[in-house]
Amino acid sequence: MGLLSDPNRRRALISLLTRLNAPICVVCYMAGVAWFMGLAFEPFTLRTYMSENAMGSTMVEERFPAGERALATGREFSAHKKKVGGMPVDWLVKTMQARGLEVFTQRFSRTLPFPDENKERYLVKGTNVYGILRAPRAPRTEALVLSAPCTPGDNNNQAVGLLLGLAQYFRNQVYWAKDIIFLVNEHDLIGMQAWLEGYHHTNTTGMDWSPLQGRGGSIQAALSLELSSDVITSLDLVLEGLNGQLPNLDLANLFYAFCQKIGVLCTIQGKLQRNDWDSVSGYSHSVQTMMLMVMKQASGRPWGDHGLFLRYHIEAATIKGINSFRQYKSDTTTIGRLLEGMYRKLNNLLERLHQSYFFYLMPSLSHFVSIGYYMPAFGLLAVILLTLIKSAPSQMSSPGVLSVLTPLVISHLTGVEVAVEHFPVSETEAVVLTAIAIYTAGLALPHNTHRLLSGEGTEQGWKVLKLVAVLYLAVLLGCTALINFSLGFILALTLVPVAAFVTPHVPKILSAFILVILSPACTLLFSVFFFQELQEMPVSFIDGWMLFLSVISQGILDHSLYGSLVYPLIALLVYPCWLLFWNILFWK
Amino acid sequence: MKILTFFSLFSTFLSANSINVEENAGQFFSSGHTNNWAVLVCTSRFWFNYRHVANTLSVYRSVKRLGIPDSHIVLMLADDMACNHRNPKPATVFSHKNMELNVYGDDVEVDYRGYEVTVENFLRVLTGRLPPSTPRSKRLLSDDRSNILIYLTGHGGNGFLKFQDSEEISNVELADAFEQMWQKRRYNELLFIIDTCQGASMYERFYSPNLMALASSQVGEDSLSHQPDLAIGVHLMDRYTFYLLEFLEDIHPASKANMKDLFKVCPKSQCVSTPGHRTDLFLRDPGSALITDFFGSVRKVEITMETINLTDLIKEAEQNPMNEKPQKVTYSYVDQLPVSEIIHQKPKQKDWHPPDGFILGLWTLILLVFFKTYGIKHLKHIF
C-alpha cells in the first residue's frame, strides 16, 4: 500500500513528525531565511534581458537637441508657480497649446480623514493639466503617458521643463503610432489618482473630480519624471507601486538598456551597481539593495507617481534624476535623448508588455530573481505551519465551541475597532495613538474572555484554538505572499515562530515578552529602524518613534485615499490572528 | 529451322528499334521554356519584420528589371510597411541603410496584401484552384512551358514556415503542392528560394521532377539579418537576400551566368549560416541553366532585315440570306486536364534501358532453344 494511504504507516509518519517537530521547525526556518539571503548572491540570479520582440534592441537614433530650451521653460514654469502660489494652470495651458497639443484640465478636491502631517495638507483642491499629442496617422486607440508632478517650492521644475521640451520635439515627428499624453499633476498622488479615475471612469476612493474632456485610447505604458536639478549624475528607477505591485520587468530592462547605450549612470534604490559579487562587501551591497526593495514593496505604498497606474494594468515606472557629488555629469539633452529612445521603443509595441515577469526582486539593476526562485523561501516557512497542523492530535473531544469562538470574535472586533476610524478628531497623533491604544488594550483580552466564560477552559480547548489559529495564519500568509511576497515573507518571519512555540505551558513572562516583540506593531517599529539603516540615514530612538507613528498614519491615509490594502490587512486579519496566539498563551 | 528463328528474332529487333527512333525524334524537339512567372511571398507581419517585406520587394525589383512583367508576377506581402504608422519615411521601404535604395517606389503591384496572404491562398495560387471570380492578376496562369521562380521569406523552423503569426505551412504540404503542379503540367522548371531560419528543411521533401531549390540556412541554423537602420529603427534586410541582390545587380538580360554561380552566393563567412541547395530533382545540369531562365523573361529573338509581304487578301465571310435559319454550332472547351493523355504518356526515362522488343526476342530465343534441346513433349510440364 502507498505511503500515505496505509494507516499504520501514516500513524508512524505522524508520530515521527510529532517527535521531530521542533528540529524540523528550526531547520525549515533556518533554511527559509538562508534561501532568502541567498537570493542576492549573484550566481543565483539571472541577468536581465529584453523579452518583448517588438521592442527589440536599442536600435534607434536619438536626436533630441533642445535640452537648454527645456531648462529655460522650466525656469519660466518656476517663476509662474511662485507668482500664482500653486499650479500655474493658465500658463501651462497656453504653453502646451503653443506646442501643438490638445490641452485639457481637470479639477479635483478631497478632504482627508485627518490632516497629513508629512505633506501638510488636509483640504486638498487642485487642477491637473494634460496635453494630448495625437499620432499623425494612427487611429486613436492606444496611448503612452509622460507625467511630471507639480510640487510646491523648487522641486521638479526641470522635470516639467523637459516634459514640455519633449512635447515640442515629439510633435515634429511622424512616426508615432500611439497618442502621447503629457500630464502635469498637482498634489502628486492625489492628483494622479483623480486623473486616472477620471480617465477610466471609476470612482473607488470617493474623490470629487470633474470629468475629463479629452481622452487618448487605452494607455499602454507610462513614465513619471522627477528632476530637480539642471545636471544630474545618475538616474534612479523606482518600480514599487501600490500594494506592492510591480511593473513588467521589460520596462526596467528597457531603461537599463538605454542607460547603457547612452552612457548615463543608472541606479535602483539609489544604490550604485558593483562588480565584485564574490567579496563580502559586494554581497552585502546586493543584500541591502534587495532588502530595500523588499521593505518598499511590503509597505504597500506607491513610491512614485507611477504606482497608481499599475492597478489599471498599465506598466509604469518613475525616473528620478539625482545630483550627487560626482565628476561625470549628464545634461538635460542626454536625459531627453534617453526618454526619446524609450518612447520610440514603446511606440513599436503592438500589445501590452506581458512577455517578461510581473513578480520579481532586483538585487541590482542588471540582475533579477523571479517568483519561481524566491517563493521557496516563503514555502519553507509555510511548511513549518503545515507540520504544526499535522502534529495536532487526531482524536480530540470537541470542546465547547463557545470557548473557541469567543476569543476569535473578540479579536476580530478589536481589529475592526482599529480599522474603522470614525472618530471626529483632526489630529494625526490622536488617531494614531488611539489605534495603538486599542491594540494594547487587546493584550488584556484573555482575562476578560475568561471572565466571560466563567472559567471553563479545558486542556483540549487550547489545542483546538491553536489548530484553528495555525490554519488561519497559514491561509492568511499564503494569500498575502501571493499578492505581495515581501509583506507575506516579513510577517511569516515573525509570526511563524510565534505559532510554533506558543502553548499555555511555556513560561508566561518570557513568552509574553517574546510575543510582544514579534507582534505586527513591533515588527513595524523594527522595520522602520532597519529601513533607515539601509538607506544609510540611521535615526535616534525618538525620531524613530515619530517615524513609526507617521508610518501608521500614512498607512491609514493610503487606505482611504488610494485604496491601499496593507493597513486593513494588518488591522483586520493579522492582528486578530496574533491576538489568538496571545489568548492561547494565557489559557487557563 | 534455325534460320527461321534467327529471322523472326531480327524482325522483332528492328520493329523495336523503329519505335525508339520516333521517340528520340520527339525528345529532340521538346525542351526549354517559353514564358516566365514569379511568385514572391512575404509571410510576416508587424513592424519589426520590416526586413522580410524589404527582402521580397528587392527580389521583385530585380525580377522586373530583368524582364518579367507585372502580369506574370504574383506578389504577396503580409503587411504594409510603407504605410505603417511607425515608418518615419512614409510610402517607402528601404533595403540599404542611409536610405540608399527605396524598393517600394510608385509602380509596385501587390496582388495579395495583408490578411489575404494565407497558406490556403498560397496553395491555391500554386495549384490554380481559385474561385472563378478571382481576377487575372491574382492567378498563376502558367502552363507546361513556364519556368517559375518561387521566393519565400519570413520566420520558419524545422519543416515549417510561419504565415502571419497564426498558421504554418509544412514542407510536406509544399512538396505535395509542387507535385500537383507537375501533374497538372503547370510548370516546365521551377526554382524555389527560401530565406528563413532552418530553410533547408523546406525543400527536403520535394519529389517532383524539374525542381531546384536554394535555402539560406541549414536545419538547426538561424538566418541572420543584415543591417539595422537607426533612423528607421529596424533591421532592413536579411543577409542572404542582401548578397543575392548584390549578385543579381550584376545580371543583365543577356548575361550567361548560370545556376552554379548562384549557389556560391553568400558563403558562410558573409552569411554566418550555411546556404544550401538541392539539384537532384532537376533534370538538366545546373551549369546549363542560366540565371535569366528563372529571374528574367528572355525571349529568343531573331532579327531579320527581310521584308515579308502578306499577299493573300483576307476574304470576307459570305453574307447569310436573311430568311435562313442561323446555324447552330455547338462549341466545346478544350479539355484543360487531358487525363487520358497524361495517363498513357510514358514518363521520361533517365537511364537507358534496352528496348522492349529486344527482351521479348531474347526470351523467345531461350524458349525455342530449350524446347529444341529437350523436345516438345516437356511442354506439358510447364503449362
mmCIF file of C-alpha atoms in Angstrom, chain A residues 136-284:
data_model
loop_
_atom_site.group_PDB
_atom_site.id
_atom_site.type_symbol
_atom_site.label_atom_id
_atom_site.label_comp_id
_atom_site.label_asym_id
_atom_site.label_seq_id
_atom_site.Cartn_x
_atom_site.Cartn_y
_atom_site.Cartn_z
ATOM 1 C CA PRO A 136 -0.437 61.786 -37.108
ATOM 2 C CA ARG A 137 -1.622 58.723 -38.999
ATOM 3 C CA ALA A 138 -2.780 56.209 -36.444
ATOM 4 C CA PRO A 139 -6.271 55.644 -35.103
ATOM 5 C CA ARG A 140 -6.652 56.907 -31.559
ATOM 6 C CA THR A 141 -6.748 53.509 -29.932
ATOM 7 C CA GLU A 142 -3.604 53.450 -27.800
ATOM 8 C CA ALA A 143 -1.690 55.976 -25.757
ATOM 9 C CA LEU A 144 1.502 56.483 -23.785
ATOM 10 C CA VAL A 145 1.777 58.821 -20.813
ATOM 11 C CA LEU A 146 4.676 61.036 -19.705
ATOM 12 C CA SER A 147 3.984 62.808 -16.448
ATOM 13 C CA ALA A 148 5.793 65.192 -14.141
ATOM 14 C CA PRO A 149 4.379 66.230 -10.767
ATOM 15 C CA CYS A 150 3.963 69.863 -9.881
ATOM 16 C CA THR A 151 5.320 70.173 -6.361
ATOM 17 C CA PRO A 152 5.487 73.363 -4.332
ATOM 18 C CA GLY A 153 8.811 75.029 -3.832
ATOM 19 C CA ASP A 154 11.813 74.492 -6.039
ATOM 20 C CA ASN A 155 11.281 70.863 -6.880
ATOM 21 C CA ASN A 156 10.574 69.299 -10.232
ATOM 22 C CA ASN A 157 10.756 72.462 -12.292
ATOM 23 C CA GLN A 158 13.285 70.921 -14.630
ATOM 24 C CA ALA A 159 11.028 67.877 -14.985
ATOM 25 C CA VAL A 160 8.151 69.998 -16.236
ATOM 26 C CA GLY A 161 10.525 71.920 -18.486
ATOM 27 C CA LEU A 162 11.875 68.710 -20.014
ATOM 28 C CA LEU A 163 8.341 67.413 -20.432
ATOM 29 C CA LEU A 164 7.390 70.485 -22.423
ATOM 30 C CA GLY A 165 10.609 70.330 -24.435
ATOM 31 C CA LEU A 166 9.999 66.721 -25.327
ATOM 32 C CA ALA A 167 6.413 67.573 -26.254
ATOM 33 C CA GLN A 168 7.647 70.095 -28.758
ATOM 34 C CA TYR A 169 10.180 67.688 -30.228
ATOM 35 C CA PHE A 170 7.776 64.797 -30.417
ATOM 36 C CA ARG A 171 5.211 66.956 -32.156
ATOM 37 C CA ASN A 172 7.536 67.329 -35.132
ATOM 38 C CA GLN A 173 7.927 63.615 -35.746
ATOM 39 C CA VAL A 174 5.714 61.499 -37.979
ATOM 40 C CA TYR A 175 6.469 58.060 -36.628
ATOM 41 C CA TRP A 176 4.128 57.987 -33.622
ATOM 42 C CA ALA A 177 1.670 55.139 -33.731
ATOM 43 C CA LYS A 178 0.143 55.917 -30.343
ATOM 44 C CA ASP A 179 -1.119 59.144 -28.804
ATOM 45 C CA ILE A 180 1.207 60.602 -26.195
ATOM 46 C CA ILE A 181 -0.338 62.283 -23.174
ATOM 47 C CA PHE A 182 1.799 64.838 -21.332
ATOM 48 C CA LEU A 183 0.419 65.182 -17.829
ATOM 49 C CA VAL A 184 1.320 67.659 -15.117
ATOM 50 C CA ASN A 185 -0.461 66.638 -11.951
ATOM 51 C CA GLU A 186 -0.914 68.686 -8.823
ATOM 52 C CA HIS A 187 -0.652 67.297 -5.300
ATOM 53 C CA ASP A 188 1.296 64.329 -6.704
ATOM 54 C CA LEU A 189 -0.506 61.107 -5.826
ATOM 55 C CA ILE A 190 -3.922 62.614 -5.113
ATOM 56 C CA GLY A 191 -3.941 64.422 -8.434
ATOM 57 C CA MET A 192 -2.742 61.303 -10.213
ATOM 58 C CA GLN A 193 -5.481 59.248 -8.597
ATOM 59 C CA ALA A 194 -8.087 61.786 -9.679
ATOM 60 C CA TRP A 195 -6.791 61.771 -13.250
ATOM 61 C CA LEU A 196 -6.680 58.000 -13.503
ATOM 62 C CA GLU A 197 -10.127 57.620 -12.048
ATOM 63 C CA GLY A 198 -11.462 60.213 -14.475
ATOM 64 C CA TYR A 199 -9.708 58.555 -17.415
ATOM 65 C CA HIS A 200 -11.039 55.093 -16.638
ATOM 66 C CA HIS A 201 -14.467 56.169 -15.391
ATOM 67 C CA THR A 202 -14.076 54.521 -11.989
ATOM 68 C CA ASN A 203 -14.577 56.005 -8.577
ATOM 69 C CA THR A 204 -13.086 53.787 -5.933
ATOM 70 C CA THR A 205 -11.894 56.246 -3.368
ATOM 71 C CA GLY A 206 -14.665 58.776 -3.076
ATOM 72 C CA MET A 207 -12.753 61.636 -4.608
ATOM 73 C CA ASP A 208 -14.525 64.530 -6.223
ATOM 74 C CA TRP A 209 -13.262 65.291 -9.734
ATOM 75 C CA SER A 210 -14.535 66.883 -12.899
ATOM 76 C CA PRO A 211 -14.856 64.538 -15.854
ATOM 77 C CA LEU A 212 -12.103 64.543 -18.471
ATOM 78 C CA GLN A 213 -12.938 66.343 -21.695
ATOM 79 C CA GLY A 214 -10.306 64.649 -23.808
ATOM 80 C CA ARG A 215 -9.117 61.081 -23.927
ATOM 81 C CA GLY A 216 -6.493 59.159 -25.819
ATOM 82 C CA GLY A 217 -7.317 55.498 -26.004
ATOM 83 C CA SER A 218 -6.085 52.688 -23.794
ATOM 84 C CA ILE A 219 -2.794 53.520 -22.085
ATOM 85 C CA GLN A 220 -0.036 51.036 -22.814
ATOM 86 C CA ALA A 221 2.784 52.400 -20.655
ATOM 87 C CA ALA A 222 3.570 55.428 -18.514
ATOM 88 C CA LEU A 223 6.662 57.124 -17.175
ATOM 89 C CA SER A 224 6.795 59.653 -14.396
ATOM 90 C CA LEU A 225 9.669 62.089 -14.261
ATOM 91 C CA GLU A 226 11.211 63.708 -11.196
ATOM 92 C CA LEU A 227 14.044 66.058 -11.977
ATOM 93 C CA SER A 228 15.085 68.888 -9.716
ATOM 94 C CA SER A 229 18.494 69.944 -10.993
ATOM 95 C CA ASP A 230 19.963 71.185 -14.256
ATOM 96 C CA VAL A 231 22.576 68.480 -14.458
ATOM 97 C CA ILE A 232 22.456 65.030 -12.953
ATOM 98 C CA THR A 233 24.966 62.407 -12.029
ATOM 99 C CA SER A 234 22.686 59.420 -12.091
ATOM 100 C CA LEU A 235 19.152 58.309 -12.847
ATOM 101 C CA ASP A 236 17.232 56.265 -10.327
ATOM 102 C CA LEU A 237 14.463 53.900 -11.306
ATOM 103 C CA VAL A 238 11.553 53.396 -8.951
ATOM 104 C CA LEU A 239 9.363 50.384 -9.570
ATOM 105 C CA GLU A 240 7.343 49.659 -6.433
ATOM 106 C CA GLY A 241 3.716 50.583 -6.696
ATOM 107 C CA LEU A 242 0.502 50.409 -4.762
ATOM 108 C CA ASN A 243 0.035 47.235 -2.722
ATOM 109 C CA GLY A 244 3.476 46.082 -3.703
ATOM 110 C CA GLN A 245 2.571 45.681 -7.361
ATOM 111 C CA LEU A 246 5.471 45.923 -9.785
ATOM 112 C CA PRO A 247 5.503 46.839 -13.478
ATOM 113 C CA ASN A 248 6.553 44.320 -16.075
ATOM 114 C CA LEU A 249 10.280 43.669 -15.904
ATOM 115 C CA ASP A 250 10.635 44.623 -19.564
ATOM 116 C CA LEU A 251 10.169 48.255 -18.617
ATOM 117 C CA ALA A 252 13.138 48.072 -16.264
ATOM 118 C CA ASN A 253 15.081 46.177 -18.936
ATOM 119 C CA LEU A 254 14.304 48.900 -21.467
ATOM 120 C CA PHE A 255 15.508 51.593 -19.094
ATOM 121 C CA TYR A 256 18.686 49.718 -18.304
ATOM 122 C CA ALA A 257 19.411 49.018 -21.972
ATOM 123 C CA PHE A 258 19.116 52.682 -22.848
ATOM 124 C CA CYS A 259 21.205 53.731 -19.860
ATOM 125 C CA GLN A 260 23.960 51.510 -21.135
ATOM 126 C CA LYS A 261 23.630 52.753 -24.693
ATOM 127 C CA ILE A 262 23.665 56.441 -23.840
ATOM 128 C CA GLY A 263 26.181 56.093 -21.048
ATOM 129 C CA VAL A 264 24.231 57.512 -18.131
ATOM 130 C CA LEU A 265 24.801 56.072 -14.691
ATOM 131 C CA CYS A 266 21.662 54.285 -13.592
ATOM 132 C CA THR A 267 20.713 53.012 -10.170
ATOM 133 C CA ILE A 268 17.904 51.255 -8.404
ATOM 134 C CA GLN A 269 17.042 52.022 -4.783
ATOM 135 C CA GLY A 270 19.599 54.794 -5.065
ATOM 136 C CA LYS A 271 22.453 52.315 -4.860
ATOM 137 C CA LEU A 272 25.162 52.022 -7.474
ATOM 138 C CA GLN A 273 25.963 48.721 -9.070
ATOM 139 C CA ARG A 274 29.085 46.890 -8.052
ATOM 140 C CA ASN A 275 31.026 44.258 -9.908
ATOM 141 C CA ASP A 276 32.626 42.427 -7.014
ATOM 142 C CA TRP A 277 29.903 39.974 -6.175
ATOM 143 C CA ASP A 278 32.297 37.484 -4.707
ATOM 144 C CA SER A 279 33.540 39.744 -1.960
ATOM 145 C CA VAL A 280 31.695 40.176 1.331
ATOM 146 C CA SER A 281 31.086 43.892 0.829
ATOM 147 C CA GLY A 282 29.804 43.301 -2.682
ATOM 148 C CA TYR A 283 27.401 40.665 -1.470
ATOM 149 C CA SER A 284 26.182 42.792 1.401
#
